[in-house]
Tab-separated table of C-alpha atoms in Angstrom:
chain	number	residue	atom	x	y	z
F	11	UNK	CA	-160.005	-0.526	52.337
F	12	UNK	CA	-161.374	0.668	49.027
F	13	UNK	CA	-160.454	4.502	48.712
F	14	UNK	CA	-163.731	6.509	48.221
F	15	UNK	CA	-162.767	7.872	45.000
F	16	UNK	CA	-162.812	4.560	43.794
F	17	UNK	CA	-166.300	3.295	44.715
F	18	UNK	CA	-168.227	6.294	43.489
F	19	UNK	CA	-170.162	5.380	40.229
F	20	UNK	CA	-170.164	7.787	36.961
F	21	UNK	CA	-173.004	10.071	37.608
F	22	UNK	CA	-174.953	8.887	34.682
F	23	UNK	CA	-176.910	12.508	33.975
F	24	UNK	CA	-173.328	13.623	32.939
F	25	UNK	CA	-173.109	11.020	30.360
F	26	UNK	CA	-174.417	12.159	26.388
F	27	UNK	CA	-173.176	10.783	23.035
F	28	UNK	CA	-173.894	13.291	19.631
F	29	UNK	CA	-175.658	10.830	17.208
F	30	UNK	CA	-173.947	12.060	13.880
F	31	UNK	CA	-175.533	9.266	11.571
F	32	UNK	CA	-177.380	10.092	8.273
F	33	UNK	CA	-181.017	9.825	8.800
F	34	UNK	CA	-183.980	7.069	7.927
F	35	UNK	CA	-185.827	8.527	5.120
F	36	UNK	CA	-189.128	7.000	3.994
F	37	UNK	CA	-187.951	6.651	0.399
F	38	UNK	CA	-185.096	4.064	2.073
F	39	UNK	CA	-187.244	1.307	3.449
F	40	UNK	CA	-187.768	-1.833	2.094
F	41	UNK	CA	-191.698	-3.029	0.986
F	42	UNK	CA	-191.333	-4.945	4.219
F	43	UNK	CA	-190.007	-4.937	7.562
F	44	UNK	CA	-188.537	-7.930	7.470
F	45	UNK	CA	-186.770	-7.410	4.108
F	46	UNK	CA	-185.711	-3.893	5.749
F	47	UNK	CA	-184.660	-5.987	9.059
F	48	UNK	CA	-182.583	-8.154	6.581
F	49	UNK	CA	-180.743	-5.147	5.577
F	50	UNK	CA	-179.914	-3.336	9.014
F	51	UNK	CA	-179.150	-7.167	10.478
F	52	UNK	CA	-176.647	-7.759	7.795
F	53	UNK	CA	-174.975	-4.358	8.210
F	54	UNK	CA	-174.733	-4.945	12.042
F	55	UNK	CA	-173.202	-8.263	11.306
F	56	UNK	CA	-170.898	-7.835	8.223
F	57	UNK	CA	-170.449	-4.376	8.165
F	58	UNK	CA	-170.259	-3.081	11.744
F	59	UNK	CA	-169.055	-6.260	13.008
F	60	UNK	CA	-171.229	-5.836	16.139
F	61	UNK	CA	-170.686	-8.486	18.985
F	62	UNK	CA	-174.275	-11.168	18.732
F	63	UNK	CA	-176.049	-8.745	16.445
F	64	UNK	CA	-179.122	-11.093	17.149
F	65	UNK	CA	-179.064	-10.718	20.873
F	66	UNK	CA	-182.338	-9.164	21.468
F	67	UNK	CA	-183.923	-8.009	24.772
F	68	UNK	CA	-187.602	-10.063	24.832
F	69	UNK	CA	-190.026	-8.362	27.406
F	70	UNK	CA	-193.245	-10.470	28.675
F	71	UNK	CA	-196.176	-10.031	30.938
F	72	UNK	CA	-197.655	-11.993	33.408
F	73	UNK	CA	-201.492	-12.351	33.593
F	74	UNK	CA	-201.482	-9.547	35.824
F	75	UNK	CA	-199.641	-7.041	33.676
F	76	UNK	CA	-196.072	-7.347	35.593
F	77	UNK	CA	-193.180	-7.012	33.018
F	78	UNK	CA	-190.091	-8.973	32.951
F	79	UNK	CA	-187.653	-8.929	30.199
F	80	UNK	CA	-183.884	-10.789	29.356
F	81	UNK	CA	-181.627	-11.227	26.665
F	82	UNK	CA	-182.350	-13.954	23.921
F	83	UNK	CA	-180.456	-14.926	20.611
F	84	UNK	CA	-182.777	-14.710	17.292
F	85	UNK	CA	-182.377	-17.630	15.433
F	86	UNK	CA	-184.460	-17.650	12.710
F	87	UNK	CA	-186.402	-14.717	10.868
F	88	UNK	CA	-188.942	-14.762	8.149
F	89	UNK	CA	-191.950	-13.230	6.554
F	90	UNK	CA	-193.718	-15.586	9.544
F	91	UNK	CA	-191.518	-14.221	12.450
F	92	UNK	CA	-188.606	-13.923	14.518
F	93	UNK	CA	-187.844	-17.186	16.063
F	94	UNK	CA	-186.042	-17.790	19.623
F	95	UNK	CA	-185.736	-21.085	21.688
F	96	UNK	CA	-186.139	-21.609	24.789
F	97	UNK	CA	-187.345	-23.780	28.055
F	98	UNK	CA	-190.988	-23.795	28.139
F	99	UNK	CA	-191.179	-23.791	31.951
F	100	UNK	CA	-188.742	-20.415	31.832
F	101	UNK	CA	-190.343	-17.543	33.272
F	102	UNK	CA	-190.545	-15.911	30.125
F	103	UNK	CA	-192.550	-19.176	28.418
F	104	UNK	CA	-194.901	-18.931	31.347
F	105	UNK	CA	-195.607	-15.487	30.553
F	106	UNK	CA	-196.464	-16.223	27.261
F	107	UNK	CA	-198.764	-19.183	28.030
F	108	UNK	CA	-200.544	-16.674	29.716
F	109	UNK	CA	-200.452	-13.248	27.734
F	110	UNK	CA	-198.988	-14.135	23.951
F	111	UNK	CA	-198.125	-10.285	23.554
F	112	UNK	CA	-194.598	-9.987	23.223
F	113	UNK	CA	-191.937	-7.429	22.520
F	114	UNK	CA	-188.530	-7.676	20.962
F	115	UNK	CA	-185.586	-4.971	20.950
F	116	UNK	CA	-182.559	-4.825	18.786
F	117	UNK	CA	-180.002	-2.453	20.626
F	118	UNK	CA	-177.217	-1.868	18.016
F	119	UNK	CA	-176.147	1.087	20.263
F	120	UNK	CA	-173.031	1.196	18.277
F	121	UNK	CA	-174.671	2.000	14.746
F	122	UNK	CA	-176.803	4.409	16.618
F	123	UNK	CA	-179.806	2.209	15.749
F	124	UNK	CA	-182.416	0.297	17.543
F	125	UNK	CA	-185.496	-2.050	16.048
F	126	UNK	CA	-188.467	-2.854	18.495
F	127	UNK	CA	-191.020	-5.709	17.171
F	128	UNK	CA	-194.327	-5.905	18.678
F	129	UNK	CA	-195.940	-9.138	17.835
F	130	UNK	CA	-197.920	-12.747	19.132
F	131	UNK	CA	-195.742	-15.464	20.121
F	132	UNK	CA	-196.619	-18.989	19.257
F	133	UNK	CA	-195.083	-22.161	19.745
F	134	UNK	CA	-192.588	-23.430	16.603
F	135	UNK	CA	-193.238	-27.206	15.813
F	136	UNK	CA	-191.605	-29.886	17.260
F	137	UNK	CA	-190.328	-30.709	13.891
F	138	UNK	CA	-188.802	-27.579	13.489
F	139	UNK	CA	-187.457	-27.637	16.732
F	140	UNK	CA	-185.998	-30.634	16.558
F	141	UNK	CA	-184.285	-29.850	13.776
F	142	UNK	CA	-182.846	-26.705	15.300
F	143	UNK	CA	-181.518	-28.854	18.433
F	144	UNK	CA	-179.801	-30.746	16.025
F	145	UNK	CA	-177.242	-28.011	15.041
F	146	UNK	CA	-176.663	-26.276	18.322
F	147	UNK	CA	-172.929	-27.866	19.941
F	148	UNK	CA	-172.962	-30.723	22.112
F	149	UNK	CA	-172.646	-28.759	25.478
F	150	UNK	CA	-175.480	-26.489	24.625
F	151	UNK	CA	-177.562	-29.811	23.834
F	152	UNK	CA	-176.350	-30.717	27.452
F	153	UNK	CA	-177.396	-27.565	28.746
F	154	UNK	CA	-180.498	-27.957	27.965
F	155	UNK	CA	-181.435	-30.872	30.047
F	156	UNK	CA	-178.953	-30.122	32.700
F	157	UNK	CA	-180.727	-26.115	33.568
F	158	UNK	CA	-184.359	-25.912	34.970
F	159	UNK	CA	-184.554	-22.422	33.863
F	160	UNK	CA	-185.666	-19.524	36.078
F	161	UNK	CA	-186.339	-21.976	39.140
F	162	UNK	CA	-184.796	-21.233	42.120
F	163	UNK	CA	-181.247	-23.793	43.181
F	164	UNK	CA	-179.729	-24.098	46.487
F	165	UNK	CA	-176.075	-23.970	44.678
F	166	UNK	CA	-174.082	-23.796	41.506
F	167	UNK	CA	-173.112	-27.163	42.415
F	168	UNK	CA	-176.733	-28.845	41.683
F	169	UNK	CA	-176.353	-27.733	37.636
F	170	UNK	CA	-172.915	-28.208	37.385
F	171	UNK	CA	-173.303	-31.935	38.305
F	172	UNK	CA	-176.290	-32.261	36.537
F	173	UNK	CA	-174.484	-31.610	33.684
F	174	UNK	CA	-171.754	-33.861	34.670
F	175	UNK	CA	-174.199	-36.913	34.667
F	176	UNK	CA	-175.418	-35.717	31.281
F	177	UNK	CA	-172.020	-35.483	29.614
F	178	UNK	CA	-171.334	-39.375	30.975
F	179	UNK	CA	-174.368	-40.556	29.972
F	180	UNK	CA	-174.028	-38.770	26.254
F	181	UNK	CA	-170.553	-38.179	25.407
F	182	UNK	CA	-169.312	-36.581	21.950
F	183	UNK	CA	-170.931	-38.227	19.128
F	184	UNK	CA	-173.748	-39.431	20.876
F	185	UNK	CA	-177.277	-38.216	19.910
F	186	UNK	CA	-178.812	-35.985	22.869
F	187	UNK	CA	-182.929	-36.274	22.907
F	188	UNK	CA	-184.643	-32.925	22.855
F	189	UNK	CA	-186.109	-32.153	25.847
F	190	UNK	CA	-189.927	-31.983	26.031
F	191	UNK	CA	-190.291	-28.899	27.456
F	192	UNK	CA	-187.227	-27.214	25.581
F	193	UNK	CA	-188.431	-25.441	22.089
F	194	UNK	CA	-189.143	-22.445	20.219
F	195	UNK	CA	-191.035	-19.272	20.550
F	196	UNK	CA	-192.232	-17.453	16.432
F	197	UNK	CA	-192.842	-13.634	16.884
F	198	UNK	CA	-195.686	-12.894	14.343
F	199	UNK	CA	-194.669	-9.233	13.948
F	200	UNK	CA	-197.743	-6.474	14.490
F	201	UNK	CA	-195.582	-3.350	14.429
F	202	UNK	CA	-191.524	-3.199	13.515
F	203	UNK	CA	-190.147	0.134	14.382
F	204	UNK	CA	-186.694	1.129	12.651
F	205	UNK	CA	-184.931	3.756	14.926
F	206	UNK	CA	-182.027	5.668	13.410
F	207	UNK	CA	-180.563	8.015	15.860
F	208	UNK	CA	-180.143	12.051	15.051
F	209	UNK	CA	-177.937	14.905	16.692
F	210	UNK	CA	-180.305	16.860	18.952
F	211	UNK	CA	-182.359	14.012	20.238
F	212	UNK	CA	-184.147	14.364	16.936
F	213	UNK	CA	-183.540	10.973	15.902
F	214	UNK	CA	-185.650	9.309	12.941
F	215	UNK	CA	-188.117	6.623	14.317
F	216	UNK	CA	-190.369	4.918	11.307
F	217	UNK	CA	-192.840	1.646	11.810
F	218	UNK	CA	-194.430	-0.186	9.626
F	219	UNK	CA	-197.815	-1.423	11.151
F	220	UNK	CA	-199.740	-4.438	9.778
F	221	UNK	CA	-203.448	-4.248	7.738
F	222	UNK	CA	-206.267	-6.347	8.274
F	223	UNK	CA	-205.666	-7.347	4.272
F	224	UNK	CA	-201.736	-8.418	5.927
F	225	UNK	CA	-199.958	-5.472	3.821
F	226	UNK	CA	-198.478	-2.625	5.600
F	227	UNK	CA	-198.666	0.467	5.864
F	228	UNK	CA	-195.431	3.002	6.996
F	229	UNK	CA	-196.170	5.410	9.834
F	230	UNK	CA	-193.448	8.113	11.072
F	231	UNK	CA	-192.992	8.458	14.485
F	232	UNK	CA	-191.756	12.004	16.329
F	233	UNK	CA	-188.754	11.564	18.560
C-alpha cells in the first residue's frame, strides 16, 4: 500500500523562485524581433545549453473560440516567420484551417526568460516541405505515415505495426514519399514579446508590434 506521505503532491502555492537576472532594457533590443529572437535563441542553445531550446508551446482555436495548445519543435525562422511541421489533419492544423490566429511560447524557464509570438499561420510550400522531409531521420520519415495524428486508436498496437509495414516496405536507404497531408505551418509574426524575469514579480516584458508600413514599433509592457 502506498504510505500517505508518499502520495501527497507539493502544495504548489508554497513553491517561488527569486528571478535575480539583469533586466531587458529598451536600448538592448535588436531593430527586429527576429534578429533579437536570433540572439536569445542562440544564448538558450550555446550558452545555456537548454534541453530543445526550439520546443515551443503552439495554442489554436477552433471556430468556436475553444483553445487547445501542445508542444512543437521550430524549425525554421526568418524575417517571414517561425516555421513548424506538422500533419494537416492534426487537431491543431484543423484549427488553423478554421481560425489562422495562432500563438507561440518560448519557455526558457531556466534563463528566466520567455518569448510569446502572436501571428497568422499559413501553409509552407510543398517545395519547401519537401525539402525539409528530406533531412529529418528515416524513422521520423516513417512516423509520419505510420501516426494519424490526434485521431482516436483502439491500441498502441495499431501504430506500432503500422510502422512495422512501413519500415519493410522502405528500409534504410530507401526514399520515403512525403505524405500529402504531412507539411508545414509559417507564423507571420504580429506581436513578439521578449520577457526577462525580475526579483519582485517586477519582471521586464517588451513587444515589438508590427505597422501597417511593416516596420515596428517597441511597446513596454507592465508586469
Amino acid at each position: 500500500m502506498t504510505d500517505a506521505a508518499d502520495a501527497a503532491a507539493p502544495d504548489p502555492a508554497s513553491m517561488r523562485q527569486q528571478y535575480r537576472t539583469e533586466g531587458l532594457a529598451e536600448t538592448d533590443l535588436a531593430d527586429t524581433p527576429v534578429e533579437q529572437f536570433a540572439r536569445w535563441f542562440k544564448q538558450a542553445a550555446t550558452e545555456a545549453h537548454l534541453f530543445e531550446p526550439n520546443a515551443m508551446v503552439v495554442s489554436t482555436a477552433d471556430a468556436e473560440g475553444r483553445p487547445s495548445s501542445r508542444t512543437v519543435l521550430l524549425k525554421q525562422f526568418d524575417e517571414r516567420g517561425f516555421v513548424f511541421y506538422t500533419n494537416y489533419d492534426s487537431r491543431k492544423a484543423r484549427d488553423l484551417a478554421q481560425n489562422p490566429y495562432v500563438c507561440l511560447l518560448f519557455p526558457w524557464h531556466p534563463m528566466g526568460r520567455q518569448v510569446i509570438v502572436t501571428g497568422l499561420a499559413r501553409r509552407t510550400g510543398r517545395d519547401e516541405t519537401a525539402a525539409y522531409f528530406r533531412t529529418r531521420p528515416h524513422g521520423s520519415q516513417l512516423g509520419a505515415w505510420a501516426s494519424a495524428q490526434s485521431s482516436v486508436i483502439d491500441t498502441r498496437d495499431q501504430v506500432d505495426t503500422a510502422y512495422a509495414e512501413l519500415a519493410a516496405r522502405y528500409p534504410e536507404g530507401a526514399q520515403v514519399p512525403v505524405p500529402p497531408n504531412w507539411g508545414g505551418f509559417r507564423v507571420a509574426p504580429e506581436t513578439i514579446e521578449f520577457w526577462q524575469g525580475r526579483e519582485n514579480r517586477l519582471h521586464d516584458r517588451l513587444r515589438y508590434v508590427t505597422e501597417a508600413d511593416g516596420s515596428w514599433r517597441v511597446e513596454r509592457l507592465s508586469p
